[in-house]
Amino acid sequence: MSDIEDVFGNESAAAEEKPEEKPQAEDAESKSSVVTEQKEEIIPGETEKMITETIDEDGDVVEETTEVTRKTVKRTMKITETSSTTKTTTLTTPAKLYGKDLSEYDDVDVESLLAQLSPEEITILAKEVDPDDNFLPPNQRCSYECTKESTGPLNRKQLIEHINKQAIETPDQPEFEPFVQGTVRGKKWVPPPRDSRELEVEEQIAIDLGDEYEHALNDATQEEIIDLAAILGFHSMMNQDQYHASLLNKGQPVGTGWDGITKSTQQKLFPVDPPNSTDVEESIKRVKDDDNKLIDLNLNNIKNISDEKLEQLFNALPQNEHLEVLSLTNVGLTDKTALLLAEAIEKSKTLRVLNVETNFISPPVIVRLVQALLKCHTIEEFRASNQRSTVLGNKIEMEITDLVEKNPSLLRLGLHLEFNDARHRVAAHLQRNIDRIRVKRLNQRK
């Protein structure tokens, strides 16, 4: 047997002696087997002659010829790979609850068990289980159920009285250690000692005012020191009553010194303004008749003015030549009536002051009113703040600013402008109008 046959014979014997391995159910992998075949081919080669000369015992030279035949052995190896897939089964872990196996309850009919329960037992079971179902309403998922009857609408006074009664009737919690005045409980806090360097710095900061000033301050009374603090502007050293008393030289109030307790100042009560008793119909008639005594018409805070009456008033304004002041504050003026007012302003000849504050006018209609002032060169004051829209916006404010800068007769404008650019431009233009009119009147007097 050749060497190659010995090797293959050993491998086959080892394969026969090796026990078969059982596939594991946990691994699902693909295995491959390799089969190796070897073939040998002997190729006859060339024959070489080797001549060697040797000297025998007699001293003669003898030539020896050796023939060497070389053979080439060609080996071919063939490898065949075969793959096989092992099908494995994965065991699922049985469901458990508190360490107990629940597989024995798989075949139990839950509906039949629930049918055997009473309503009280079902209620108890529902309180213990929270169904994870978003489609159920919250009152069915909540375990709390209030069994009390409704007490009716809320009565705040009775509720406060009930709370106070319960607070009075509830006994106080007893103290384990009664309070004793002067007795320190626990560990008393002792401030750490201050550094000597800090004390030296405080001593160096001390200001020497001189003997004259120190003598004056030491001999000054408390009222004089408060007056001096008010003059120097030390508002944090005094209260409001002391400050105003020092400015008005009225003498310091009693009991409000350095050690006194400051009480809140009593508010001054002013009488309530009487309701506006102006007769609207009579005023409209006087405006139509151009009454020369009707110069100021005040209809402020009259709630029952209808749109028809306001329309009659605005239609009569262009023909009136004596009315100078018209106040329509808080009368429920809307965009519809405000547009009629804008048309009346353009035709007015004597109106100087127009006040339409605290109404329901939108920002675009306010722009329309300011635009109407360009055609009425007699109006000097226009007020339209506190409307339905508190913020006009940048676009509306810029439009109002451009219209105001084109108006040479407007002196005062009552509008809340949010942007600084608009406020500054309007204020500068109104100031130029005032200066121009003042110079014109001075020239007329001369």
PDB file of N, CA and C in Angstrom, residues 290-291 294-295 316-326 344-354 376-380:
ATOM      1  N   ASP A 290     -79.089 124.519  12.233  1.00  0.00           N
ATOM      2  CA  ASP A 290     -77.906 125.391  12.287  1.00  0.00           C
ATOM      3  C   ASP A 290     -78.042 126.431  13.398  1.00  0.00           C
ATOM      4  N   ASP A 291     -78.277 125.923  14.615  1.00  0.00           N
ATOM      5  CA  ASP A 291     -78.406 126.797  15.781  1.00  0.00           C
ATOM      6  C   ASP A 291     -77.057 127.442  16.066  1.00  0.00           C
ATOM      7  N   LEU A 294     -75.283 126.403  19.428  1.00  0.00           N
ATOM      8  CA  LEU A 294     -74.772 125.035  19.565  1.00  0.00           C
ATOM      9  C   LEU A 294     -73.364 124.982  18.960  1.00  0.00           C
ATOM     10  N   ILE A 295     -72.368 125.145  19.831  1.00  0.00           N
ATOM     11  CA  ILE A 295     -70.970 125.114  19.398  1.00  0.00           C
ATOM     12  C   ILE A 295     -70.300 123.795  19.808  1.00  0.00           C
ATOM     13  N   ALA A 316     -76.567 115.947   8.646  1.00  0.00           N
ATOM     14  CA  ALA A 316     -76.810 117.365   8.927  1.00  0.00           C
ATOM     15  C   ALA A 316     -75.529 118.146   9.167  1.00  0.00           C
ATOM     16  N   LEU A 317     -74.390 117.464   9.369  1.00  0.00           N
ATOM     17  CA  LEU A 317     -73.144 118.174   9.665  1.00  0.00           C
ATOM     18  C   LEU A 317     -72.654 119.063   8.528  1.00  0.00           C
ATOM     19  N   PRO A 318     -72.706 118.655   7.249  1.00  0.00           N
ATOM     20  CA  PRO A 318     -72.168 119.531   6.190  1.00  0.00           C
ATOM     21  C   PRO A 318     -72.893 120.877   6.082  1.00  0.00           C
ATOM     22  N   GLN A 319     -74.191 120.937   6.426  1.00  0.00           N
ATOM     23  CA  GLN A 319     -74.930 122.188   6.302  1.00  0.00           C
ATOM     24  C   GLN A 319     -74.769 123.079   7.525  1.00  0.00           C
ATOM     25  N   ASN A 320     -74.190 122.544   8.610  1.00  0.00           N
ATOM     26  CA  ASN A 320     -74.029 123.341   9.836  1.00  0.00           C
ATOM     27  C   ASN A 320     -72.768 124.173   9.747  1.00  0.00           C
ATOM     28  N   GLU A 321     -72.872 125.456  10.174  1.00  0.00           N
ATOM     29  CA  GLU A 321     -71.747 126.381  10.079  1.00  0.00           C
ATOM     30  C   GLU A 321     -71.351 126.955  11.434  1.00  0.00           C
ATOM     31  N   HIS A 322     -71.823 126.352  12.548  1.00  0.00           N
ATOM     32  CA  HIS A 322     -71.500 126.865  13.875  1.00  0.00           C
ATOM     33  C   HIS A 322     -70.917 125.791  14.806  1.00  0.00           C
ATOM     34  N   LEU A 323     -71.155 124.522  14.543  1.00  0.00           N
ATOM     35  CA  LEU A 323     -70.675 123.459  15.415  1.00  0.00           C
ATOM     36  C   LEU A 323     -69.157 123.303  15.250  1.00  0.00           C
ATOM     37  N   GLU A 324     -68.443 123.353  16.400  1.00  0.00           N
ATOM     38  CA  GLU A 324     -66.985 123.267  16.378  1.00  0.00           C
ATOM     39  C   GLU A 324     -66.445 122.011  17.070  1.00  0.00           C
ATOM     40  N   VAL A 325     -67.135 121.541  18.098  1.00  0.00           N
ATOM     41  CA  VAL A 325     -66.655 120.393  18.879  1.00  0.00           C
ATOM     42  C   VAL A 325     -67.729 119.306  18.847  1.00  0.00           C
ATOM     43  N   LEU A 326     -67.338 118.079  18.452  1.00  0.00           N
ATOM     44  CA  LEU A 326     -68.252 116.941  18.406  1.00  0.00           C
ATOM     45  C   LEU A 326     -67.590 115.770  19.122  1.00  0.00           C
ATOM     46  N   ALA A 344     -69.063 113.016   6.028  1.00  0.00           N
ATOM     47  CA  ALA A 344     -69.519 114.303   6.575  1.00  0.00           C
ATOM     48  C   ALA A 344     -68.346 115.204   6.933  1.00  0.00           C
ATOM     49  N   ILE A 345     -67.229 114.599   7.379  1.00  0.00           N
ATOM     50  CA  ILE A 345     -66.058 115.400   7.743  1.00  0.00           C
ATOM     51  C   ILE A 345     -65.502 116.110   6.515  1.00  0.00           C
ATOM     52  N   GLU A 346     -65.484 115.437   5.375  1.00  0.00           N
ATOM     53  CA  GLU A 346     -64.925 116.045   4.169  1.00  0.00           C
ATOM     54  C   GLU A 346     -65.691 117.298   3.748  1.00  0.00           C
ATOM     55  N   LYS A 347     -66.971 117.400   4.115  1.00  0.00           N
ATOM     56  CA  LYS A 347     -67.793 118.538   3.702  1.00  0.00           C
ATOM     57  C   LYS A 347     -67.998 119.555   4.821  1.00  0.00           C
ATOM     58  N   SER A 348     -67.465 119.260   6.013  1.00  0.00           N
ATOM     59  CA  SER A 348     -67.656 120.183   7.137  1.00  0.00           C
ATOM     60  C   SER A 348     -66.804 121.433   6.951  1.00  0.00           C
ATOM     61  N   LYS A 349     -67.312 122.561   7.478  1.00  0.00           N
ATOM     62  CA  LYS A 349     -66.641 123.857   7.297  1.00  0.00           C
ATOM     63  C   LYS A 349     -66.164 124.469   8.601  1.00  0.00           C
ATOM     64  N   THR A 350     -66.724 124.051   9.739  1.00  0.00           N
ATOM     65  CA  THR A 350     -66.401 124.708  11.014  1.00  0.00           C
ATOM     66  C   THR A 350     -65.912 123.732  12.083  1.00  0.00           C
ATOM     67  N   LEU A 351     -65.956 122.455  11.859  1.00  0.00           N
ATOM     68  CA  LEU A 351     -65.606 121.485  12.901  1.00  0.00           C
ATOM     69  C   LEU A 351     -64.104 121.544  13.193  1.00  0.00           C
ATOM     70  N   ARG A 352     -63.747 121.737  14.476  1.00  0.00           N
ATOM     71  CA  ARG A 352     -62.341 121.823  14.873  1.00  0.00           C
ATOM     72  C   ARG A 352     -61.872 120.605  15.673  1.00  0.00           C
ATOM     73  N   VAL A 353     -62.740 120.043  16.524  1.00  0.00           N
ATOM     74  CA  VAL A 353     -62.363 118.929  17.408  1.00  0.00           C
ATOM     75  C   VAL A 353     -63.341 117.783  17.152  1.00  0.00           C
ATOM     76  N   LEU A 354     -62.791 116.579  16.935  1.00  0.00           N
ATOM     77  CA  LEU A 354     -63.599 115.376  16.725  1.00  0.00           C
ATOM     78  C   LEU A 354     -63.055 114.269  17.619  1.00  0.00           C
ATOM     79  N   CYS A 376     -60.753 118.349   5.000  1.00  0.00           N
ATOM     80  CA  CYS A 376     -61.325 119.294   5.967  1.00  0.00           C
ATOM     81  C   CYS A 376     -60.176 120.019   6.639  1.00  0.00           C
ATOM     82  N   HIS A 377     -59.920 121.235   6.232  1.00  0.00           N
ATOM     83  CA  HIS A 377     -58.761 121.984   6.729  1.00  0.00           C
ATOM     84  C   HIS A 377     -59.041 122.706   8.037  1.00  0.00           C
ATOM     85  N   THR A 378     -60.183 122.459   8.660  1.00  0.00           N
ATOM     86  CA  THR A 378     -60.517 123.156   9.905  1.00  0.00           C
ATOM     87  C   THR A 378     -60.277 122.300  11.146  1.00  0.00           C
ATOM     88  N   ILE A 379     -60.238 120.985  11.025  1.00  0.00           N
ATOM     89  CA  ILE A 379     -60.074 120.110  12.197  1.00  0.00           C
ATOM     90  C   ILE A 379     -58.626 120.183  12.680  1.00  0.00           C
ATOM     91  N   GLU A 380     -58.468 120.555  13.960  1.00  0.00           N
ATOM     92  CA  GLU A 380     -57.156 120.663  14.576  1.00  0.00           C
ATOM     93  C   GLU A 380     -56.855 119.509  15.532  1.00  0.00           C
TER      94      GLU A 380
END
